[in-house]
Amino acid sequence: MNVEETPLPGIGTRKDLVTESGRRVGVVAYRDGDTELIVSKPDDPDACVASIPLTREEASALGNLLGGHQIVMQLTEEHSEFPGVVTRQFSIMAGSPFDNRPMGDAHLRTRTKVSVVAVMRAGQVQPSPSPDFVLRAGDLLVAVGTLDGLDAAAEILRNG
Amino acid sequence: MGTTALALIELGAVIFGLALLARLAGRIGMSPIPFYLLGGLAFGSGGLMKLEGMAAFSHLASEIGVILLLLMLGLEYTARELVTGLRRSWQAGLLDVVLNAAPGAAAAWLLGWGPVGALVMAGVTYISSSSIAAKVLTDLGRIGNRETPAVLAVLVFEDLAMAVYLPILTVVLAGVSFVGGLQAVGASLLMISAVLLVALRYGRQVSTIVDSENAEVFLLSMIGAALLIAGISSAMNVSTAVGAFLLGIAISGATAHNASLMLTPLRDLFAAIFFVVFGLSTDPTSLPPVLGWAALLMVVTTLTKLATGWWAAKRAGVAKFGRARAGAALVARGEFSIVIAGLAVASGAVPGELAALATTYVLLMAVLGPVAARTVEPVMRALQPGPRTKTA
C-alpha cells in the first residue's frame, strides 16, 4: 500500500492513497492538530468531493471502525472452521460505565465466557489486552465468543 | 473640542466604518482589502471629508500595519519549508517572476515612470495575495486537492522573493546608484542566507528568546522584538518591512504557530488602518485616468498568473482542471502590492499616478481573484463539451 505524504507549507501535511477503484482518500493533518478527511471526486481525482473536519475523537473512532472491521473479518475467517464461535466488535460509548475503568472490572470472561482479543484505539491495535487495561470512550473492543455470550457482553458493556 | 477628543472620534468612526465594510465583504464572500481601500479613498485628499485629527496616530499605525503584515508573512512558513520549497519549485518560481513582473515593469516604462517606477510596478503585479489565496483554498475546500502543493510552492517562492526584492526596492527608492543597488542585492542575499541558516540550525534558541508560556509576556516580546528590529533596519536603510519579515522567518516551529495565532487580530487592525491610510493619501479623482492601464494590466497579469499556476501544476502531474484551478488561485493581488506601492509613494521617488494605478489595479485584482478561482472550473467545463457530453 502506497500512502503518499505531501507537505503543505504553512498548512500541514496531506496523507492520501489511491484506492483500487481509482479514488483518492486520505487526511489533511493541519499544523494546529486538526484533521480533515478528504475524498476525491469520481471524475477528477485531483479535486476533492468532500473535506470533512474531524475532531480527535471522531478521527480515532473512524480509524477504529475501518481497522476494527479488518480484524473482525480476519478472525471470522480463522474461526470459520469452529461452528458456534463468533467475532464481534463493541464500541465503548461516552457515558459507558466502563469508560476510564480497567477492563477487568467488567468480568466479561467470568460472566459471559467471552474473550476480548484486541482493543482498537486511535487506529492502533492493542492485541490481547490484560484485565488492567483501562478502557476509554471511543475504544473498539474485538471479542470472540458464542452468540449468547456476546449478547450478554454487549449488555454488560452498555449498562454495567 | 480638544485635539485628543477629535482624534478619538475620527479614529473610532473610521474603525467602525471598516467593521461595516469588513462585514459587507464577509457577507458576499470577498476579501475586505478592496473595501478598505475604497473606504480610504472616500475620505482621502479630494474625497468626501478631511480627517486630520488622527493623522499622527494613523501614520504610525499604518507603519505598524506593514511591519505586522510582513512579520506574519515570515511566520507563515518555517525555514525548512522555505528551503525545501525553494529546492523543489524554483523553476515555477522563476517563471512566476518573469511572467508577472514583466507586465508591470513594461507598463511603468511605457508610462514614462523610469526604472524606479518599473521596479515598483514589477513588484505590484508580481506578488500574489497569499491571504486571498489561502482564503480561496480554504473556502472552496481545495486544501486536499492535488494542485494545492504547487500553488503553495509558488507562494513560498514569492515569500522568499520578497525578502530579496524589498531591500533592493528600499535602496533604489532612496536614490542610490546602480553599484549601490548591486551591493544591496548582495547584502540582502547574504542576510537572508544567514537568517535561514540561523533559523534551520538554531531556530529553537531564537524562538526561546521571544517564547513564553505567559500569553502577555509572549505578546509583548513579539511586538517589542518586531518593532525594535524594524526600527533598527530602518535606521540602517534596510527598510522596516524586511527586518520584521526576517524576524518572522527566524522564529520557527510551535512558537511561530502560536505567534501567528496571537498576532492575527492585531495585524487585522493595523493592516486595515494601513490600507485606509494608503487610500486616504490617494486622490480619488486620479483613478479614472489610469483605469484603462489598470484594466489592461488586469487582463495580462490574470493570464500570466493562470499560465504560472498551469505550468506549476502540470509539473506536479495534475490534469488540466487542476492546472486551471492552480492558476486561478494565484490571480488575486492584494496586501503586498499595496505594501510595495506604499513604500514607493512614501519615498516620493515615484509620480503620484503610480499610487493611483496600483490602487486601481489592486481593487480590480482583489475582486477578480476569488471570482476567477470560483468560476474557472465551470467556465472550462462549459467551453469544452467534448467527451463528457458523449458519455452522458
PDB file of N, CA and C in Angstrom, chain B residues 66-151:
ATOM      1  N   VAL B  66       2.235  47.590   8.314  1.00  0.00           N
ATOM      2  CA  VAL B  66       3.163  46.990   7.347  1.00  0.00           C
ATOM      3  C   VAL B  66       4.093  46.011   8.054  1.00  0.00           C
ATOM      4  N   ILE B  67       4.598  46.431   9.227  1.00  0.00           N
ATOM      5  CA  ILE B  67       5.513  45.563   9.975  1.00  0.00           C
ATOM      6  C   ILE B  67       4.817  44.247  10.323  1.00  0.00           C
ATOM      7  N   LEU B  68       3.575  44.336  10.798  1.00  0.00           N
ATOM      8  CA  LEU B  68       2.860  43.119  11.191  1.00  0.00           C
ATOM      9  C   LEU B  68       2.522  42.250   9.981  1.00  0.00           C
ATOM     10  N   LEU B  69       2.160  42.890   8.854  1.00  0.00           N
ATOM     11  CA  LEU B  69       1.876  42.123   7.637  1.00  0.00           C
ATOM     12  C   LEU B  69       3.094  41.286   7.249  1.00  0.00           C
ATOM     13  N   LEU B  70       4.284  41.923   7.311  1.00  0.00           N
ATOM     14  CA  LEU B  70       5.484  41.207   6.880  1.00  0.00           C
ATOM     15  C   LEU B  70       5.983  40.240   7.927  1.00  0.00           C
ATOM     16  N   LEU B  71       5.812  40.589   9.198  1.00  0.00           N
ATOM     17  CA  LEU B  71       6.180  39.650  10.255  1.00  0.00           C
ATOM     18  C   LEU B  71       5.372  38.365  10.099  1.00  0.00           C
ATOM     19  N   MET B  72       4.064  38.526   9.845  1.00  0.00           N
ATOM     20  CA  MET B  72       3.193  37.355   9.704  1.00  0.00           C
ATOM     21  C   MET B  72       3.522  36.577   8.435  1.00  0.00           C
ATOM     22  N   LEU B  73       3.937  37.296   7.383  1.00  0.00           N
ATOM     23  CA  LEU B  73       4.346  36.605   6.158  1.00  0.00           C
ATOM     24  C   LEU B  73       5.558  35.727   6.457  1.00  0.00           C
ATOM     25  N   GLY B  74       6.483  36.271   7.255  1.00  0.00           N
ATOM     26  CA  GLY B  74       7.668  35.499   7.628  1.00  0.00           C
ATOM     27  C   GLY B  74       7.318  34.322   8.527  1.00  0.00           C
ATOM     28  N   LEU B  75       6.330  34.516   9.393  1.00  0.00           N
ATOM     29  CA  LEU B  75       5.955  33.448  10.327  1.00  0.00           C
ATOM     30  C   LEU B  75       5.235  32.310   9.626  1.00  0.00           C
ATOM     31  N   GLU B  76       4.636  32.624   8.467  1.00  0.00           N
ATOM     32  CA  GLU B  76       3.761  31.658   7.811  1.00  0.00           C
ATOM     33  C   GLU B  76       4.472  30.344   7.494  1.00  0.00           C
ATOM     34  N   TYR B  77       5.700  30.420   7.033  1.00  0.00           N
ATOM     35  CA  TYR B  77       6.410  29.210   6.672  1.00  0.00           C
ATOM     36  C   TYR B  77       7.630  29.049   7.556  1.00  0.00           C
ATOM     37  N   THR B  78       7.964  27.783   7.869  1.00  0.00           N
ATOM     38  CA  THR B  78       9.180  27.543   8.632  1.00  0.00           C
ATOM     39  C   THR B  78      10.365  27.624   7.672  1.00  0.00           C
ATOM     40  N   ALA B  79      11.552  27.803   8.249  1.00  0.00           N
ATOM     41  CA  ALA B  79      12.747  27.907   7.419  1.00  0.00           C
ATOM     42  C   ALA B  79      12.903  26.649   6.568  1.00  0.00           C
ATOM     43  N   ARG B  80      12.570  25.492   7.166  1.00  0.00           N
ATOM     44  CA  ARG B  80      12.710  24.246   6.416  1.00  0.00           C
ATOM     45  C   ARG B  80      11.760  24.222   5.215  1.00  0.00           C
ATOM     46  N   GLU B  81      10.523  24.683   5.447  1.00  0.00           N
ATOM     47  CA  GLU B  81       9.564  24.711   4.339  1.00  0.00           C
ATOM     48  C   GLU B  81      10.061  25.626   3.230  1.00  0.00           C
ATOM     49  N   LEU B  82      10.661  26.749   3.625  1.00  0.00           N
ATOM     50  CA  LEU B  82      11.179  27.684   2.628  1.00  0.00           C
ATOM     51  C   LEU B  82      12.297  27.041   1.824  1.00  0.00           C
ATOM     52  N   VAL B  83      13.215  26.368   2.519  1.00  0.00           N
ATOM     53  CA  VAL B  83      14.365  25.791   1.825  1.00  0.00           C
ATOM     54  C   VAL B  83      13.933  24.649   0.909  1.00  0.00           C
ATOM     55  N   THR B  84      13.089  23.720   1.428  1.00  0.00           N
ATOM     56  CA  THR B  84      12.658  22.611   0.567  1.00  0.00           C
ATOM     57  C   THR B  84      11.784  23.131  -0.564  1.00  0.00           C
ATOM     58  N   GLY B  85      10.967  24.146  -0.267  1.00  0.00           N
ATOM     59  CA  GLY B  85      10.127  24.734  -1.310  1.00  0.00           C
ATOM     60  C   GLY B  85      10.977  25.316  -2.419  1.00  0.00           C
ATOM     61  N   LEU B  86      12.044  25.997  -2.013  1.00  0.00           N
ATOM     62  CA  LEU B  86      12.939  26.620  -2.991  1.00  0.00           C
ATOM     63  C   LEU B  86      13.602  25.550  -3.849  1.00  0.00           C
ATOM     64  N   ARG B  87      14.027  24.473  -3.200  1.00  0.00           N
ATOM     65  CA  ARG B  87      14.736  23.425  -3.915  1.00  0.00           C
ATOM     66  C   ARG B  87      13.802  22.743  -4.920  1.00  0.00           C
ATOM     67  N   ARG B  88      12.542  22.516  -4.500  1.00  0.00           N
ATOM     68  CA  ARG B  88      11.641  21.736  -5.341  1.00  0.00           C
ATOM     69  C   ARG B  88      11.009  22.560  -6.454  1.00  0.00           C
ATOM     70  N   SER B  89      10.794  23.833  -6.205  1.00  0.00           N
ATOM     71  CA  SER B  89       9.917  24.533  -7.146  1.00  0.00           C
ATOM     72  C   SER B  89      10.511  25.831  -7.654  1.00  0.00           C
ATOM     73  N   TRP B  90      11.842  25.915  -7.695  1.00  0.00           N
ATOM     74  CA  TRP B  90      12.420  27.179  -8.129  1.00  0.00           C
ATOM     75  C   TRP B  90      12.095  27.478  -9.590  1.00  0.00           C
ATOM     76  N   GLN B  91      11.890  26.420 -10.398  1.00  0.00           N
ATOM     77  CA  GLN B  91      11.579  26.683 -11.811  1.00  0.00           C
ATOM     78  C   GLN B  91      10.245  27.417 -11.937  1.00  0.00           C
ATOM     79  N   ALA B  92       9.232  26.891 -11.230  1.00  0.00           N
ATOM     80  CA  ALA B  92       7.918  27.538 -11.272  1.00  0.00           C
ATOM     81  C   ALA B  92       8.020  28.947 -10.694  1.00  0.00           C
ATOM     82  N   GLY B  93       8.839  29.098  -9.643  1.00  0.00           N
ATOM     83  CA  GLY B  93       9.025  30.401  -9.015  1.00  0.00           C
ATOM     84  C   GLY B  93       9.632  31.410  -9.972  1.00  0.00           C
ATOM     85  N   LEU B  94      10.637  30.957 -10.716  1.00  0.00           N
ATOM     86  CA  LEU B  94      11.289  31.860 -11.676  1.00  0.00           C
ATOM     87  C   LEU B  94      10.335  32.253 -12.799  1.00  0.00           C
ATOM     88  N   LEU B  95       9.578  31.258 -13.274  1.00  0.00           N
ATOM     89  CA  LEU B  95       8.599  31.539 -14.324  1.00  0.00           C
ATOM     90  C   LEU B  95       7.611  32.597 -13.822  1.00  0.00           C
ATOM     91  N   ASP B  96       7.203  32.442 -12.563  1.00  0.00           N
ATOM     92  CA  ASP B  96       6.281  33.373 -11.924  1.00  0.00           C
ATOM     93  C   ASP B  96       6.866  34.795 -11.955  1.00  0.00           C
ATOM     94  N   VAL B  97       8.142  34.905 -11.575  1.00  0.00           N
ATOM     95  CA  VAL B  97       8.786  36.224 -11.563  1.00  0.00           C
ATOM     96  C   VAL B  97       8.788  36.818 -12.969  1.00  0.00           C
ATOM     97  N   VAL B  98       9.252  36.030 -13.934  1.00  0.00           N
ATOM     98  CA  VAL B  98       9.406  36.547 -15.294  1.00  0.00           C
ATOM     99  C   VAL B  98       8.053  36.973 -15.865  1.00  0.00           C
ATOM    100  N   LEU B  99       7.070  36.056 -15.774  1.00  0.00           N
ATOM    101  CA  LEU B  99       5.777  36.332 -16.403  1.00  0.00           C
ATOM    102  C   LEU B  99       5.032  37.487 -15.741  1.00  0.00           C
ATOM    103  N   ASN B 100       5.129  37.564 -14.408  1.00  0.00           N
ATOM    104  CA  ASN B 100       4.244  38.501 -13.724  1.00  0.00           C
ATOM    105  C   ASN B 100       4.880  39.831 -13.359  1.00  0.00           C
ATOM    106  N   ALA B 101       6.201  39.880 -13.304  1.00  0.00           N
ATOM    107  CA  ALA B 101       6.848  41.162 -13.042  1.00  0.00           C
ATOM    108  C   ALA B 101       6.937  41.974 -14.333  1.00  0.00           C
ATOM    109  N   ALA B 102       7.118  41.257 -15.459  1.00  0.00           N
ATOM    110  CA  ALA B 102       7.316  41.946 -16.736  1.00  0.00           C
ATOM    111  C   ALA B 102       6.169  42.891 -17.112  1.00  0.00           C
ATOM    112  N   PRO B 103       4.885  42.456 -16.997  1.00  0.00           N
ATOM    113  CA  PRO B 103       3.815  43.371 -17.422  1.00  0.00           C
ATOM    114  C   PRO B 103       3.815  44.689 -16.642  1.00  0.00           C
ATOM    115  N   GLY B 104       4.024  44.614 -15.329  1.00  0.00           N
ATOM    116  CA  GLY B 104       4.044  45.831 -14.511  1.00  0.00           C
ATOM    117  C   GLY B 104       5.183  46.743 -14.918  1.00  0.00           C
ATOM    118  N   ALA B 105       6.381  46.124 -15.084  1.00  0.00           N
ATOM    119  CA  ALA B 105       7.550  46.902 -15.470  1.00  0.00           C
ATOM    120  C   ALA B 105       7.322  47.567 -16.826  1.00  0.00           C
ATOM    121  N   ALA B 106       6.756  46.785 -17.765  1.00  0.00           N
ATOM    122  CA  ALA B 106       6.532  47.317 -19.104  1.00  0.00           C
ATOM    123  C   ALA B 106       5.550  48.485 -19.070  1.00  0.00           C
ATOM    124  N   ALA B 107       4.494  48.345 -18.297  1.00  0.00           N
ATOM    125  CA  ALA B 107       3.509  49.421 -18.213  1.00  0.00           C
ATOM    126  C   ALA B 107       4.137  50.690 -17.660  1.00  0.00           C
ATOM    127  N   ALA B 108       4.943  50.543 -16.590  1.00  0.00           N
ATOM    128  CA  ALA B 108       5.592  51.707 -15.990  1.00  0.00           C
ATOM    129  C   ALA B 108       6.536  52.357 -16.991  1.00  0.00           C
ATOM    130  N   TRP B 109       7.225  51.521 -17.741  1.00  0.00           N
ATOM    131  CA  TRP B 109       8.169  52.022 -18.743  1.00  0.00           C
ATOM    132  C   TRP B 109       7.424  52.844 -19.793  1.00  0.00           C
ATOM    133  N   LEU B 110       6.320  52.267 -20.305  1.00  0.00           N
ATOM    134  CA  LEU B 110       5.534  52.940 -21.346  1.00  0.00           C
ATOM    135  C   LEU B 110       4.932  54.238 -20.827  1.00  0.00           C
ATOM    136  N   LEU B 111       4.614  54.272 -19.521  1.00  0.00           N
ATOM    137  CA  LEU B 111       4.037  55.474 -18.941  1.00  0.00           C
ATOM    138  C   LEU B 111       5.114  56.510 -18.606  1.00  0.00           C
ATOM    139  N   GLY B 112       6.377  56.146 -18.845  1.00  0.00           N
ATOM    140  CA  GLY B 112       7.471  57.089 -18.626  1.00  0.00           C
ATOM    141  C   GLY B 112       7.820  57.306 -17.172  1.00  0.00           C
ATOM    142  N   TRP B 113       7.656  56.259 -16.355  1.00  0.00           N
ATOM    143  CA  TRP B 113       7.973  56.401 -14.936  1.00  0.00           C
ATOM    144  C   TRP B 113       9.407  55.991 -14.609  1.00  0.00           C
ATOM    145  N   GLY B 114      10.170  55.647 -15.654  1.00  0.00           N
ATOM    146  CA  GLY B 114      11.585  55.368 -15.455  1.00  0.00           C
ATOM    147  C   GLY B 114      11.837  54.046 -14.762  1.00  0.00           C
ATOM    148  N   PRO B 115      13.125  53.715 -14.564  1.00  0.00           N
ATOM    149  CA  PRO B 115      13.486  52.410 -13.991  1.00  0.00           C
ATOM    150  C   PRO B 115      12.941  52.209 -12.574  1.00  0.00           C
ATOM    151  N   VAL B 116      12.890  53.301 -11.780  1.00  0.00           N
ATOM    152  CA  VAL B 116      12.392  53.138 -10.411  1.00  0.00           C
ATOM    153  C   VAL B 116      10.913  52.748 -10.434  1.00  0.00           C
ATOM    154  N   GLY B 117      10.142  53.480 -11.259  1.00  0.00           N
ATOM    155  CA  GLY B 117       8.720  53.160 -11.397  1.00  0.00           C
ATOM    156  C   GLY B 117       8.519  51.747 -11.908  1.00  0.00           C
ATOM    157  N   ALA B 118       9.392  51.329 -12.844  1.00  0.00           N
ATOM    158  CA  ALA B 118       9.278  49.983 -13.407  1.00  0.00           C
ATOM    159  C   ALA B 118       9.524  48.932 -12.334  1.00  0.00           C
ATOM    160  N   LEU B 119      10.520  49.178 -11.489  1.00  0.00           N
ATOM    161  CA  LEU B 119      10.829  48.225 -10.410  1.00  0.00           C
ATOM    162  C   LEU B 119       9.641  48.106  -9.453  1.00  0.00           C
ATOM    163  N   VAL B 120       9.034  49.256  -9.142  1.00  0.00           N
ATOM    164  CA  VAL B 120       7.892  49.254  -8.216  1.00  0.00           C
ATOM    165  C   VAL B 120       6.714  48.495  -8.833  1.00  0.00           C
ATOM    166  N   MET B 121       6.358  48.864 -10.068  1.00  0.00           N
ATOM    167  CA  MET B 121       5.184  48.223 -10.693  1.00  0.00           C
ATOM    168  C   MET B 121       5.429  46.735 -10.952  1.00  0.00           C
ATOM    169  N   ALA B 122       6.703  46.353 -11.198  1.00  0.00           N
ATOM    170  CA  ALA B 122       7.029  44.932 -11.367  1.00  0.00           C
ATOM    171  C   ALA B 122       6.638  44.176 -10.102  1.00  0.00           C
ATOM    172  N   GLY B 123       6.971  44.763  -8.949  1.00  0.00           N
ATOM    173  CA  GLY B 123       6.615  44.127  -7.682  1.00  0.00           C
ATOM    174  C   GLY B 123       5.117  44.073  -7.478  1.00  0.00           C
ATOM    175  N   VAL B 124       4.438  45.161  -7.838  1.00  0.00           N
ATOM    176  CA  VAL B 124       2.989  45.248  -7.625  1.00  0.00           C
ATOM    177  C   VAL B 124       2.258  44.157  -8.403  1.00  0.00           C
ATOM    178  N   THR B 125       2.668  43.946  -9.674  1.00  0.00           N
ATOM    179  CA  THR B 125       1.948  42.948 -10.473  1.00  0.00           C
ATOM    180  C   THR B 125       2.455  41.527 -10.209  1.00  0.00           C
ATOM    181  N   TYR B 126       3.674  41.422  -9.644  1.00  0.00           N
ATOM    182  CA  TYR B 126       4.252  40.092  -9.422  1.00  0.00           C
ATOM    183  C   TYR B 126       3.587  39.357  -8.270  1.00  0.00           C
ATOM    184  N   ILE B 127       3.482  40.022  -7.134  1.00  0.00           N
ATOM    185  CA  ILE B 127       3.194  39.270  -5.909  1.00  0.00           C
ATOM    186  C   ILE B 127       1.705  38.970  -5.745  1.00  0.00           C
ATOM    187  N   SER B 128       1.394  37.683  -5.630  1.00  0.00           N
ATOM    188  CA  SER B 128       0.013  37.268  -5.380  1.00  0.00           C
ATOM    189  C   SER B 128      -0.341  37.608  -3.941  1.00  0.00           C
ATOM    190  N   SER B 129      -1.635  37.691  -3.679  1.00  0.00           N
ATOM    191  CA  SER B 129      -2.060  37.912  -2.306  1.00  0.00           C
ATOM    192  C   SER B 129      -2.150  36.571  -1.614  1.00  0.00           C
ATOM    193  N   SER B 130      -1.200  36.307  -0.692  1.00  0.00           N
ATOM    194  CA  SER B 130      -1.250  34.981  -0.052  1.00  0.00           C
ATOM    195  C   SER B 130      -2.468  34.872   0.847  1.00  0.00           C
ATOM    196  N   SER B 131      -2.942  35.999   1.402  1.00  0.00           N
ATOM    197  CA  SER B 131      -4.119  35.908   2.280  1.00  0.00           C
ATOM    198  C   SER B 131      -5.363  35.564   1.469  1.00  0.00           C
ATOM    199  N   ILE B 132      -5.512  36.171   0.284  1.00  0.00           N
ATOM    200  CA  ILE B 132      -6.685  35.854  -0.528  1.00  0.00           C
ATOM    201  C   ILE B 132      -6.572  34.420  -1.054  1.00  0.00           C
ATOM    202  N   ALA B 133      -5.359  34.029  -1.488  1.00  0.00           N
ATOM    203  CA  ALA B 133      -5.181  32.663  -1.998  1.00  0.00           C
ATOM    204  C   ALA B 133      -5.519  31.640  -0.916  1.00  0.00           C
ATOM    205  N   ALA B 134      -5.039  31.888   0.311  1.00  0.00           N
ATOM    206  CA  ALA B 134      -5.302  30.938   1.401  1.00  0.00           C
ATOM    207  C   ALA B 134      -6.793  30.856   1.688  1.00  0.00           C
ATOM    208  N   LYS B 135      -7.466  32.006   1.656  1.00  0.00           N
ATOM    209  CA  LYS B 135      -8.904  32.035   1.929  1.00  0.00           C
ATOM    210  C   LYS B 135      -9.673  31.282   0.835  1.00  0.00           C
ATOM    211  N   VAL B 136      -9.248  31.487  -0.409  1.00  0.00           N
ATOM    212  CA  VAL B 136      -9.908  30.814  -1.530  1.00  0.00           C
ATOM    213  C   VAL B 136      -9.755  29.297  -1.408  1.00  0.00           C
ATOM    214  N   LEU B 137      -8.518  28.852  -1.107  1.00  0.00           N
ATOM    215  CA  LEU B 137      -8.274  27.409  -0.999  1.00  0.00           C
ATOM    216  C   LEU B 137      -9.106  26.798   0.119  1.00  0.00           C
ATOM    217  N   THR B 138      -9.219  27.523   1.239  1.00  0.00           N
ATOM    218  CA  THR B 138      -9.990  27.001   2.371  1.00  0.00           C
ATOM    219  C   THR B 138     -11.483  27.037   2.062  1.00  0.00           C
ATOM    220  N   ASP B 139     -11.964  28.194   1.592  1.00  0.00           N
ATOM    221  CA  ASP B 139     -13.402  28.354   1.355  1.00  0.00           C
ATOM    222  C   ASP B 139     -13.923  27.367   0.313  1.00  0.00           C
ATOM    223  N   LEU B 140     -13.122  27.086  -0.701  1.00  0.00           N
ATOM    224  CA  LEU B 140     -13.592  26.207  -1.764  1.00  0.00           C
ATOM    225  C   LEU B 140     -13.224  24.747  -1.513  1.00  0.00           C
ATOM    226  N   GLY B 141     -12.718  24.456  -0.293  1.00  0.00           N
ATOM    227  CA  GLY B 141     -12.398  23.063   0.061  1.00  0.00           C
ATOM    228  C   GLY B 141     -11.335  22.457  -0.819  1.00  0.00           C
ATOM    229  N   ARG B 142     -10.306  23.248  -1.127  1.00  0.00           N
ATOM    230  CA  ARG B 142      -9.285  22.746  -2.055  1.00  0.00           C
ATOM    231  C   ARG B 142      -7.973  22.402  -1.366  1.00  0.00           C
ATOM    232  N   ILE B 143      -7.966  22.401  -0.023  1.00  0.00           N
ATOM    233  CA  ILE B 143      -6.707  22.124   0.676  1.00  0.00           C
ATOM    234  C   ILE B 143      -6.201  20.727   0.335  1.00  0.00           C
ATOM    235  N   GLY B 144      -7.125  19.776   0.190  1.00  0.00           N
ATOM    236  CA  GLY B 144      -6.721  18.392  -0.085  1.00  0.00           C
ATOM    237  C   GLY B 144      -6.493  18.102  -1.550  1.00  0.00           C
ATOM    238  N   ASN B 145      -6.656  19.117  -2.405  1.00  0.00           N
ATOM    239  CA  ASN B 145      -6.502  18.883  -3.841  1.00  0.00           C
ATOM    240  C   ASN B 145      -5.051  18.645  -4.218  1.00  0.00           C
ATOM    241  N   ARG B 146      -4.879  17.969  -5.345  1.00  0.00           N
ATOM    242  CA  ARG B 146      -3.521  17.635  -5.762  1.00  0.00           C
ATOM    243  C   ARG B 146      -2.745  18.836  -6.273  1.00  0.00           C
ATOM    244  N   GLU B 147      -3.435  19.859  -6.760  1.00  0.00           N
ATOM    245  CA  GLU B 147      -2.699  21.004  -7.297  1.00  0.00           C
ATOM    246  C   GLU B 147      -2.278  21.975  -6.184  1.00  0.00           C
ATOM    247  N   THR B 148      -2.870  21.800  -4.993  1.00  0.00           N
ATOM    248  CA  THR B 148      -2.610  22.766  -3.924  1.00  0.00           C
ATOM    249  C   THR B 148      -1.133  22.895  -3.533  1.00  0.00           C
ATOM    250  N   PRO B 149      -0.381  21.764  -3.412  1.00  0.00           N
ATOM    251  CA  PRO B 149       1.042  21.939  -3.100  1.00  0.00           C
ATOM    252  C   PRO B 149       1.768  22.806  -4.132  1.00  0.00           C
ATOM    253  N   ALA B 150       1.367  22.715  -5.397  1.00  0.00           N
ATOM    254  CA  ALA B 150       2.004  23.533  -6.434  1.00  0.00           C
ATOM    255  C   ALA B 150       1.699  25.017  -6.205  1.00  0.00           C
ATOM    256  N   VAL B 151       0.451  25.307  -5.821  1.00  0.00           N
ATOM    257  CA  VAL B 151       0.070  26.690  -5.519  1.00  0.00           C
ATOM    258  C   VAL B 151       0.884  27.207  -4.340  1.00  0.00           C
TER     259      VAL B 151
END
